[in-house]
Amino acid sequence: VERRQRRARPSPSRRTLGETATPTLATMNDLGLLLLARERPADAETVLRTMAAGIEKAVPETHWMRGQALVNLARSLAGQSKFDEAEKLMVEGYSRLAAALPAGHDRRRIAADALATMYERWQKPERAAEWRAKEPTGQGKTDRSVAPKPAS
């Protein structure tokens, strides 16, 4: 008996709103992060590459989302031990975040921590220590523009 393969269908938001709509991109980012949390970095890479391509089309050059997209994609690569490509993307992502957000911002700290973690897995403890020292831990600034609004 021959099985028919199910065709991958775009999500409802992708069909309705399009590949570059903010809700679509946010959903794809969240799915990629969920796959990373479930230790499925190859699956996360596929989703996060598509999301990063959408961000490139939809978001201004200097927006912090471009940097965050690269950091998240790089985390999926590091999870597969593709350290050379991950390093390039993660450093570029951090640089974009640093240019767009103030010192001490949580997104910058989290990106620096992701770089340090990648270097530790890559057996480069000196580089890990550099990145751990780059953004101090503690109470950082968060991006309130993406926080949920309180109920009225």
Tab-separated table of N, CA and C in Angstrom:
chain	number	residue	atom	x	y	z
A	1	VAL	N	0.848	-1.178	0.000
A	1	VAL	CA	0.000	0.000	0.000
A	1	VAL	C	0.893	1.240	0.000
A	2	GLU	N	0.657	2.078	-0.932
A	2	GLU	CA	1.469	3.286	-1.074
A	2	GLU	C	0.913	4.395	-0.194
A	3	ARG	N	1.799	4.989	0.586
A	3	ARG	CA	1.385	6.092	1.442
A	3	ARG	C	1.606	7.411	0.723
A	4	ARG	N	0.648	8.278	0.858
A	4	ARG	CA	0.817	9.612	0.308
A	4	ARG	C	1.445	10.493	1.366
A	5	GLN	N	2.446	11.207	0.967
A	5	GLN	CA	3.076	12.123	1.906
A	5	GLN	C	2.203	13.364	2.057
A	6	ARG	N	2.106	13.808	3.315
A	6	ARG	CA	1.376	15.039	3.557
A	6	ARG	C	2.229	16.207	3.113
A	7	ARG	N	1.618	17.106	2.423
A	7	ARG	CA	2.335	18.299	2.001
A	7	ARG	C	2.366	19.281	3.156
A	8	ALA	N	3.509	19.890	3.334
A	8	ALA	CA	3.628	20.915	4.370
A	8	ALA	C	2.785	22.114	3.955
A	9	ARG	N	1.865	22.476	4.807
A	9	ARG	CA	1.008	23.617	4.522
A	9	ARG	C	1.456	24.800	5.362
A	10	PRO	N	1.407	25.981	4.781
A	10	PRO	CA	1.727	27.158	5.589
A	10	PRO	C	0.717	27.299	6.723
A	11	SER	N	1.172	27.860	7.825
A	11	SER	CA	0.286	28.095	8.957
A	11	SER	C	-0.797	29.077	8.551
A	12	PRO	N	-1.906	29.138	9.307
A	12	PRO	CA	-2.967	30.094	8.971
A	12	PRO	C	-2.466	31.529	8.876
A	13	SER	N	-1.574	31.937	9.782
A	13	SER	CA	-1.093	33.320	9.708
A	13	SER	C	-0.257	33.542	8.448
A	14	ARG	N	0.517	32.539	8.031
A	14	ARG	CA	1.313	32.681	6.808
A	14	ARG	C	0.410	32.766	5.589
A	15	ARG	N	-0.676	31.970	5.563
A	15	ARG	CA	-1.607	32.015	4.429
A	15	ARG	C	-2.358	33.336	4.396
A	16	THR	N	-2.807	33.818	5.554
A	16	THR	CA	-3.633	35.002	5.623
A	16	THR	C	-2.819	36.286	5.570
A	17	LEU	N	-1.787	36.351	6.374
A	17	LEU	CA	-1.033	37.589	6.525
A	17	LEU	C	0.198	37.665	5.632
A	18	GLY	N	0.765	36.533	5.294
A	18	GLY	CA	1.959	36.514	4.456
A	18	GLY	C	3.217	36.192	5.239
A	19	GLU	N	4.264	35.855	4.500
A	19	GLU	CA	5.540	35.416	5.076
A	19	GLU	C	6.235	36.491	5.901
A	20	THR	N	5.987	37.771	5.603
A	20	THR	CA	6.728	38.833	6.273
A	20	THR	C	5.891	39.609	7.278
A	21	ALA	N	4.707	39.132	7.601
A	21	ALA	CA	3.877	39.798	8.607
A	21	ALA	C	4.461	39.545	9.994
A	22	THR	N	4.418	40.567	10.821
A	22	THR	CA	5.000	40.460	12.164
A	22	THR	C	4.446	39.270	12.948
A	23	PRO	N	3.130	39.011	12.955
A	23	PRO	CA	2.649	37.830	13.699
A	23	PRO	C	3.202	36.516	13.154
A	24	THR	N	3.362	36.428	11.844
A	24	THR	CA	3.936	35.232	11.236
A	24	THR	C	5.381	35.047	11.692
A	25	LEU	N	6.156	36.115	11.627
A	25	LEU	CA	7.569	36.048	12.008
A	25	LEU	C	7.726	35.728	13.490
A	26	ALA	N	6.880	36.331	14.319
A	26	ALA	CA	6.946	36.060	15.762
A	26	ALA	C	6.601	34.607	16.055
A	27	THR	N	5.603	34.080	15.374
A	27	THR	CA	5.210	32.679	15.574
A	27	THR	C	6.328	31.737	15.133
A	28	MET	N	6.952	32.042	13.998
A	28	MET	CA	8.047	31.198	13.519
A	28	MET	C	9.229	31.256	14.478
A	29	ASN	N	9.525	32.439	15.004
A	29	ASN	CA	10.599	32.572	15.976
A	29	ASN	C	10.296	31.736	17.215
A	30	ASP	N	9.069	31.841	17.716
A	30	ASP	CA	8.689	31.076	18.908
A	30	ASP	C	8.769	29.575	18.656
A	31	LEU	N	8.346	29.135	17.476
A	31	LEU	CA	8.437	27.719	17.135
A	31	LEU	C	9.897	27.274	17.097
A	32	GLY	N	10.753	28.090	16.496
A	32	GLY	CA	12.181	27.757	16.458
A	32	GLY	C	12.776	27.644	17.850
A	33	LEU	N	12.421	28.570	18.737
A	33	LEU	CA	12.931	28.521	20.113
A	33	LEU	C	12.386	27.301	20.862
A	34	LEU	N	11.135	26.952	20.592
A	34	LEU	CA	10.562	25.752	21.206
A	34	LEU	C	11.322	24.504	20.736
A	35	LEU	N	11.622	24.431	19.455
A	35	LEU	CA	12.383	23.289	18.932
A	35	LEU	C	13.778	23.237	19.546
A	36	LEU	N	14.399	24.393	19.759
A	36	LEU	CA	15.697	24.407	20.438
A	36	LEU	C	15.564	23.882	21.864
A	37	ALA	N	14.536	24.323	22.559
A	37	ALA	CA	14.314	23.872	23.938
A	37	ALA	C	14.065	22.365	23.991
A	38	ARG	N	13.500	21.821	22.934
A	38	ARG	CA	13.227	20.383	22.854
A	38	ARG	C	14.411	19.607	22.279
A	39	GLU	N	15.538	20.294	22.141
A	39	GLU	CA	16.776	19.696	21.633
A	39	GLU	C	16.612	19.125	20.228
A	40	ARG	N	15.981	19.932	19.364
A	40	ARG	CA	15.811	19.581	17.957
A	40	ARG	C	16.390	20.710	17.093
A	41	PRO	N	17.712	20.923	17.192
A	41	PRO	CA	18.315	22.076	16.516
A	41	PRO	C	18.221	22.039	14.993
A	42	ALA	N	18.230	20.871	14.378
A	42	ALA	CA	18.125	20.808	12.914
A	42	ALA	C	16.748	21.284	12.463
A	43	ASP	N	15.704	20.870	13.169
A	43	ASP	CA	14.359	21.338	12.843
A	43	ASP	C	14.241	22.839	13.109
A	44	ALA	N	14.846	23.288	14.207
A	44	ALA	CA	14.822	24.709	14.537
A	44	ALA	C	15.525	25.517	13.450
A	45	GLU	N	16.623	24.991	12.928
A	45	GLU	CA	17.356	25.707	11.877
A	45	GLU	C	16.467	25.999	10.682
A	46	THR	N	15.708	25.021	10.248
A	46	THR	CA	14.833	25.202	9.091
A	46	THR	C	13.843	26.334	9.333
A	47	VAL	N	13.195	26.313	10.470
A	47	VAL	CA	12.194	27.334	10.805
A	47	VAL	C	12.857	28.701	10.970
A	48	LEU	N	13.989	28.732	11.678
A	48	LEU	CA	14.646	30.010	11.960
A	48	LEU	C	15.291	30.622	10.718
A	49	ARG	N	15.724	29.802	9.766
A	49	ARG	CA	16.246	30.355	8.495
A	49	ARG	C	15.122	31.056	7.735
A	50	THR	N	13.961	30.431	7.696
A	50	THR	CA	12.819	31.041	7.020
A	50	THR	C	12.417	32.337	7.719
A	51	MET	N	12.396	32.301	9.056
A	51	MET	CA	12.046	33.486	9.825
A	51	MET	C	13.064	34.597	9.578
A	52	ALA	N	14.358	34.279	9.596
A	52	ALA	CA	15.396	35.296	9.388
A	52	ALA	C	15.281	35.921	7.996
A	53	ALA	N	14.944	35.116	6.997
A	53	ALA	CA	14.754	35.646	5.642
A	53	ALA	C	13.571	36.609	5.607
A	54	GLY	N	12.511	36.279	6.327
A	54	GLY	CA	11.358	37.179	6.408
A	54	GLY	C	11.695	38.480	7.113
A	55	ILE	N	12.478	38.375	8.178
A	55	ILE	CA	12.914	39.572	8.916
A	55	ILE	C	13.726	40.480	7.989
A	56	GLU	N	14.607	39.882	7.185
A	56	GLU	CA	15.430	40.667	6.248
A	56	GLU	C	14.558	41.480	5.294
A	57	LYS	N	13.436	40.901	4.872
A	57	LYS	CA	12.552	41.582	3.931
A	57	LYS	C	11.674	42.628	4.617
A	58	ALA	N	11.282	42.375	5.851
A	58	ALA	CA	10.223	43.161	6.477
A	58	ALA	C	10.678	44.231	7.455
A	59	VAL	N	11.887	44.110	7.962
A	59	VAL	CA	12.305	44.961	9.073
A	59	VAL	C	13.429	45.896	8.625
A	60	PRO	N	13.395	47.159	9.061
A	60	PRO	CA	14.463	48.091	8.694
A	60	PRO	C	15.847	47.578	9.106
A	61	GLU	N	16.846	47.994	8.364
A	61	GLU	CA	18.227	47.531	8.538
A	61	GLU	C	18.737	47.660	9.969
A	62	THR	N	18.390	48.722	10.650
A	62	THR	CA	18.950	48.991	11.984
A	62	THR	C	18.079	48.486	13.132
A	63	HIS	N	17.013	47.782	12.838
A	63	HIS	CA	16.110	47.292	13.891
A	63	HIS	C	16.747	46.128	14.644
A	64	TRP	N	16.511	46.069	15.951
A	64	TRP	CA	17.086	45.010	16.787
A	64	TRP	C	16.617	43.615	16.376
A	65	MET	N	15.446	43.512	15.760
A	65	MET	CA	14.933	42.185	15.384
A	65	MET	C	15.861	41.469	14.402
A	66	ARG	N	16.556	42.218	13.571
A	66	ARG	CA	17.500	41.590	12.631
A	66	ARG	C	18.621	40.888	13.386
A	67	GLY	N	19.136	41.546	14.408
A	67	GLY	CA	20.181	40.925	15.221
A	67	GLY	C	19.677	39.716	15.981
A	68	GLN	N	18.484	39.832	16.549
A	68	GLN	CA	17.923	38.718	17.312
A	68	GLN	C	17.672	37.509	16.425
A	69	ALA	N	17.212	37.749	15.205
A	69	ALA	CA	16.976	36.643	14.267
A	69	ALA	C	18.279	35.894	13.982
A	70	LEU	N	19.374	36.627	13.814
A	70	LEU	CA	20.659	35.977	13.545
A	70	LEU	C	21.160	35.195	14.760
A	71	VAL	N	20.990	35.759	15.941
A	71	VAL	CA	21.420	35.058	17.160
A	71	VAL	C	20.633	33.757	17.321
A	72	ASN	N	19.329	33.813	17.116
A	72	ASN	CA	18.510	32.605	17.280
A	72	ASN	C	18.872	31.543	16.243
A	73	LEU	N	19.079	31.960	15.003
A	73	LEU	CA	19.499	31.020	13.966
A	73	LEU	C	20.861	30.420	14.321
A	74	ALA	N	21.769	31.245	14.793
A	74	ALA	CA	23.102	30.754	15.166
A	74	ALA	C	23.032	29.754	16.312
A	75	ARG	N	22.128	29.958	17.242
A	75	ARG	CA	21.964	28.984	18.334
A	75	ARG	C	21.580	27.616	17.789
A	76	SER	N	20.733	27.586	16.740
A	76	SER	CA	20.358	26.291	16.159
A	76	SER	C	21.561	25.634	15.487
A	77	LEU	N	22.419	26.426	14.879
A	77	LEU	CA	23.628	25.887	14.239
A	77	LEU	C	24.606	25.378	15.292
A	78	ALA	N	24.794	26.147	16.357
A	78	ALA	CA	25.683	25.712	17.436
A	78	ALA	C	25.183	24.412	18.058
A	79	GLY	N	23.869	24.259	18.132
A	79	GLY	CA	23.286	23.028	18.668
A	79	GLY	C	23.582	21.806	17.823
A	80	GLN	N	24.006	22.039	16.582
A	80	GLN	CA	24.395	20.949	15.678
A	80	GLN	C	25.916	20.888	15.507
A	81	SER	N	26.623	21.625	16.337
A	81	SER	CA	28.092	21.720	16.288
A	81	SER	C	28.606	22.308	14.983
A	82	LYS	N	27.828	23.157	14.340
A	82	LYS	CA	28.261	23.896	13.146
A	82	LYS	C	28.819	25.238	13.628
A	83	PHE	N	29.917	25.151	14.372
A	83	PHE	CA	30.413	26.299	15.106
A	83	PHE	C	30.936	27.435	14.227
A	84	ASP	N	31.577	27.135	13.115
A	84	ASP	CA	32.112	28.202	12.268
A	84	ASP	C	31.000	29.123	11.765
A	85	GLU	N	29.946	28.544	11.206
A	85	GLU	CA	28.830	29.345	10.706
A	85	GLU	C	28.082	30.010	11.862
A	86	ALA	N	27.918	29.276	12.960
A	86	ALA	CA	27.220	29.833	14.122
A	86	ALA	C	27.953	31.051	14.661
A	87	GLU	N	29.269	30.960	14.752
A	87	GLU	CA	30.064	32.074	15.285
A	87	GLU	C	29.866	33.328	14.435
A	88	LYS	N	29.973	33.170	13.140
A	88	LYS	CA	29.834	34.319	12.244
A	88	LYS	C	28.476	34.995	12.422
A	89	LEU	N	27.417	34.203	12.402
A	89	LEU	CA	26.071	34.763	12.521
A	89	LEU	C	25.810	35.345	13.910
A	90	MET	N	26.295	34.663	14.944
A	90	MET	CA	26.017	35.126	16.296
A	90	MET	C	26.765	36.421	16.603
A	91	VAL	N	27.996	36.543	16.154
A	91	VAL	CA	28.748	37.783	16.374
A	91	VAL	C	28.084	38.930	15.608
A	92	GLU	N	27.672	38.682	14.374
A	92	GLU	CA	26.971	39.716	13.608
A	92	GLU	C	25.654	40.088	14.297
A	93	GLY	N	24.928	39.083	14.769
A	93	GLY	CA	23.677	39.352	15.478
A	93	GLY	C	23.886	40.187	16.730
A	94	TYR	N	24.910	39.830	17.514
A	94	TYR	CA	25.216	40.603	18.712
A	94	TYR	C	25.576	42.042	18.334
A	95	SER	N	26.368	42.218	17.292
A	95	SER	CA	26.766	43.559	16.857
A	95	SER	C	25.548	44.397	16.477
A	96	ARG	N	24.599	43.787	15.803
A	96	ARG	CA	23.366	44.500	15.433
A	96	ARG	C	22.549	44.861	16.676
A	97	LEU	N	22.471	43.931	17.626
A	97	LEU	CA	21.762	44.228	18.871
A	97	LEU	C	22.454	45.366	19.623
A	98	ALA	N	23.777	45.320	19.672
A	98	ALA	CA	24.538	46.351	20.389
A	98	ALA	C	24.354	47.724	19.739
A	99	ALA	N	24.217	47.756	18.426
A	99	ALA	CA	24.013	49.030	17.728
A	99	ALA	C	22.598	49.569	17.934
A	100	ALA	N	21.636	48.680	18.124
A	100	ALA	CA	20.236	49.098	18.198
A	100	ALA	C	19.721	49.291	19.622
A	101	LEU	N	20.355	48.668	20.589
A	101	LEU	CA	19.842	48.679	21.966
A	101	LEU	C	20.879	49.254	22.923
A	102	PRO	N	20.428	49.849	24.026
A	102	PRO	CA	21.381	50.439	24.977
A	102	PRO	C	22.164	49.378	25.745
A	103	ALA	N	23.320	49.791	26.243
A	103	ALA	CA	24.142	48.901	27.076
A	103	ALA	C	23.296	48.414	28.252
A	104	GLY	N	23.484	47.173	28.619
A	104	GLY	CA	22.751	46.594	29.739
A	104	GLY	C	21.391	46.026	29.380
A	105	HIS	N	20.981	46.159	28.118
A	105	HIS	CA	19.675	45.625	27.705
A	105	HIS	C	19.699	44.101	27.782
A	106	ASP	N	18.592	43.510	28.208
A	106	ASP	CA	18.506	42.055	28.358
A	106	ASP	C	18.838	41.305	27.077
A	107	ARG	N	18.397	41.798	25.939
A	107	ARG	CA	18.652	41.083	24.677
A	107	ARG	C	20.157	41.014	24.385
A	108	ARG	N	20.876	42.075	24.681
A	108	ARG	CA	22.334	42.069	24.494
A	108	ARG	C	22.986	41.079	25.445
A	109	ARG	N	22.552	41.067	26.699
A	109	ARG	CA	23.121	40.158	27.701
A	109	ARG	C	22.858	38.707	27.321
A	110	ILE	N	21.647	38.420	26.886
A	110	ILE	CA	21.286	37.051	26.512
A	110	ILE	C	22.083	36.599	25.285
A	111	ALA	N	22.287	37.508	24.328
A	111	ALA	CA	23.088	37.168	23.140
A	111	ALA	C	24.547	36.907	23.522
A	112	ALA	N	25.091	37.731	24.408
A	112	ALA	CA	26.477	37.517	24.861
A	112	ALA	C	26.595	36.183	25.594
A	113	ASP	N	25.588	35.855	26.374
A	113	ASP	CA	25.589	34.577	27.086
A	113	ASP	C	25.501	33.403	26.100
A	114	ALA	N	24.707	33.560	25.043
A	114	ALA	CA	24.621	32.509	24.020
A	114	ALA	C	25.968	32.320	23.329
A	115	LEU	N	26.673	33.418	23.073
A	115	LEU	CA	28.018	33.318	22.492
A	115	LEU	C	28.956	32.587	23.442
A	116	ALA	N	28.924	32.932	24.714
A	116	ALA	CA	29.791	32.275	25.691
A	116	ALA	C	29.490	30.780	25.764
A	117	THR	N	28.229	30.432	25.769
A	117	THR	CA	27.833	29.021	25.818
A	117	THR	C	28.329	28.276	24.583
A	118	MET	N	28.203	28.926	23.413
A	118	MET	CA	28.690	28.299	22.181
A	118	MET	C	30.196	28.052	22.261
A	119	TYR	N	30.955	29.041	22.734
A	119	TYR	CA	32.408	28.879	22.840
A	119	TYR	C	32.784	27.786	23.849
A	120	GLU	N	32.017	27.663	24.905
A	120	GLU	CA	32.282	26.581	25.866
A	120	GLU	C	32.085	25.221	25.213
A	121	ARG	N	30.998	25.058	24.456
A	121	ARG	CA	30.747	23.794	23.753
A	121	ARG	C	31.815	23.528	22.694
A	122	TRP	N	32.398	24.585	22.159
A	122	TRP	CA	33.402	24.513	21.098
A	122	TRP	C	34.800	24.347	21.682
A	123	GLN	N	34.880	24.225	22.991
A	123	GLN	CA	36.158	24.053	23.691
A	123	GLN	C	37.070	25.271	23.527
A	124	LYS	N	36.484	26.465	23.630
A	124	LYS	CA	37.240	27.718	23.557
A	124	LYS	C	36.934	28.547	24.807
A	125	PRO	N	37.458	28.109	25.971
A	125	PRO	CA	37.094	28.769	27.233
A	125	PRO	C	37.534	30.228	27.330
A	126	GLU	N	38.642	30.610	26.669
A	126	GLU	CA	39.088	32.010	26.732
A	126	GLU	C	38.063	32.928	26.062
A	127	ARG	N	37.577	32.499	24.898
A	127	ARG	CA	36.553	33.283	24.178
A	127	ARG	C	35.256	33.320	24.982
A	128	ALA	N	34.909	32.215	25.624
A	128	ALA	CA	33.703	32.180	26.457
A	128	ALA	C	33.816	33.201	27.583
A	129	ALA	N	34.969	33.256	28.223
A	129	ALA	CA	35.170	34.205	29.330
A	129	ALA	C	35.065	35.647	28.837
A	130	GLU	N	35.576	35.930	27.648
A	130	GLU	CA	35.470	37.278	27.081
A	130	GLU	C	34.011	37.696	26.936
A	131	TRP	N	33.196	36.773	26.424
A	131	TRP	CA	31.788	37.109	26.199
A	131	TRP	C	31.010	37.162	27.505
A	132	ARG	N	31.364	36.361	28.476
A	132	ARG	CA	30.687	36.427	29.778
A	132	ARG	C	30.937	37.786	30.435
A	133	ALA	N	32.132	38.351	30.208
A	133	ALA	CA	32.481	39.642	30.811
A	133	ALA	C	31.918	40.832	30.021
A	134	LYS	N	31.558	40.609	28.768
A	134	LYS	CA	31.125	41.708	27.895
A	134	LYS	C	29.838	42.377	28.360
A	135	GLU	N	28.865	41.614	28.758
A	135	GLU	CA	27.578	42.150	29.220
A	135	GLU	C	27.344	41.658	30.642
A	136	PRO	N	27.385	42.555	31.611
A	136	PRO	CA	27.207	42.114	32.992
A	136	PRO	C	25.816	41.542	33.231
A	137	THR	N	25.763	40.553	34.094
A	137	THR	CA	24.467	39.976	34.446
A	137	THR	C	23.801	40.869	35.477
A	138	GLY	N	22.556	40.650	35.698
A	138	GLY	CA	21.831	41.447	36.677
A	138	GLY	C	20.620	42.080	36.050
A	139	GLN	N	20.157	43.130	36.671
A	139	GLN	CA	18.935	43.789	36.223
A	139	GLN	C	19.219	44.606	34.975
A	140	GLY	N	18.771	44.125	33.859
A	140	GLY	CA	18.961	44.840	32.604
A	140	GLY	C	17.691	45.556	32.196
A	141	LYS	N	17.787	46.255	31.088
A	141	LYS	CA	16.624	46.937	30.536
A	141	LYS	C	15.955	45.984	29.571
A	142	THR	N	14.662	45.996	29.562
A	142	THR	CA	13.938	45.151	28.628
A	142	THR	C	13.251	46.017	27.593
A	143	ASP	N	12.834	45.409	26.533
A	143	ASP	CA	12.154	46.112	25.462
A	143	ASP	C	10.667	46.107	25.757
A	144	ARG	N	10.177	47.177	26.297
A	144	ARG	CA	8.767	47.261	26.682
A	144	ARG	C	7.835	47.302	25.477
A	145	SER	N	8.375	47.605	24.303
A	145	SER	CA	7.508	47.684	23.125
A	145	SER	C	6.996	46.325	22.696
A	146	VAL	N	7.618	45.253	23.168
A	146	VAL	CA	7.145	43.927	22.797
A	146	VAL	C	6.498	43.201	23.976
A	147	ALA	N	6.440	43.862	25.112
A	147	ALA	CA	5.809	43.247	26.279
A	147	ALA	C	4.294	43.309	26.123
A	148	PRO	N	3.590	42.326	26.676
A	148	PRO	CA	2.142	42.348	26.604
A	148	PRO	C	1.588	43.594	27.305
A	149	LYS	N	0.553	44.157	26.740
A	149	LYS	CA	-0.078	45.327	27.351
A	149	LYS	C	-1.023	44.866	28.447
A	150	PRO	N	-1.083	45.607	29.555
A	150	PRO	CA	-1.995	45.211	30.628
A	150	PRO	C	-3.446	45.272	30.167
A	151	ALA	N	-4.253	44.388	30.723
A	151	ALA	CA	-5.673	44.355	30.392
A	151	ALA	C	-6.350	45.602	30.938
A	152	SER	N	-7.275	46.151	30.178
A	152	SER	CA	-7.974	47.367	30.623
A	152	SER	C	-9.111	47.027	31.541
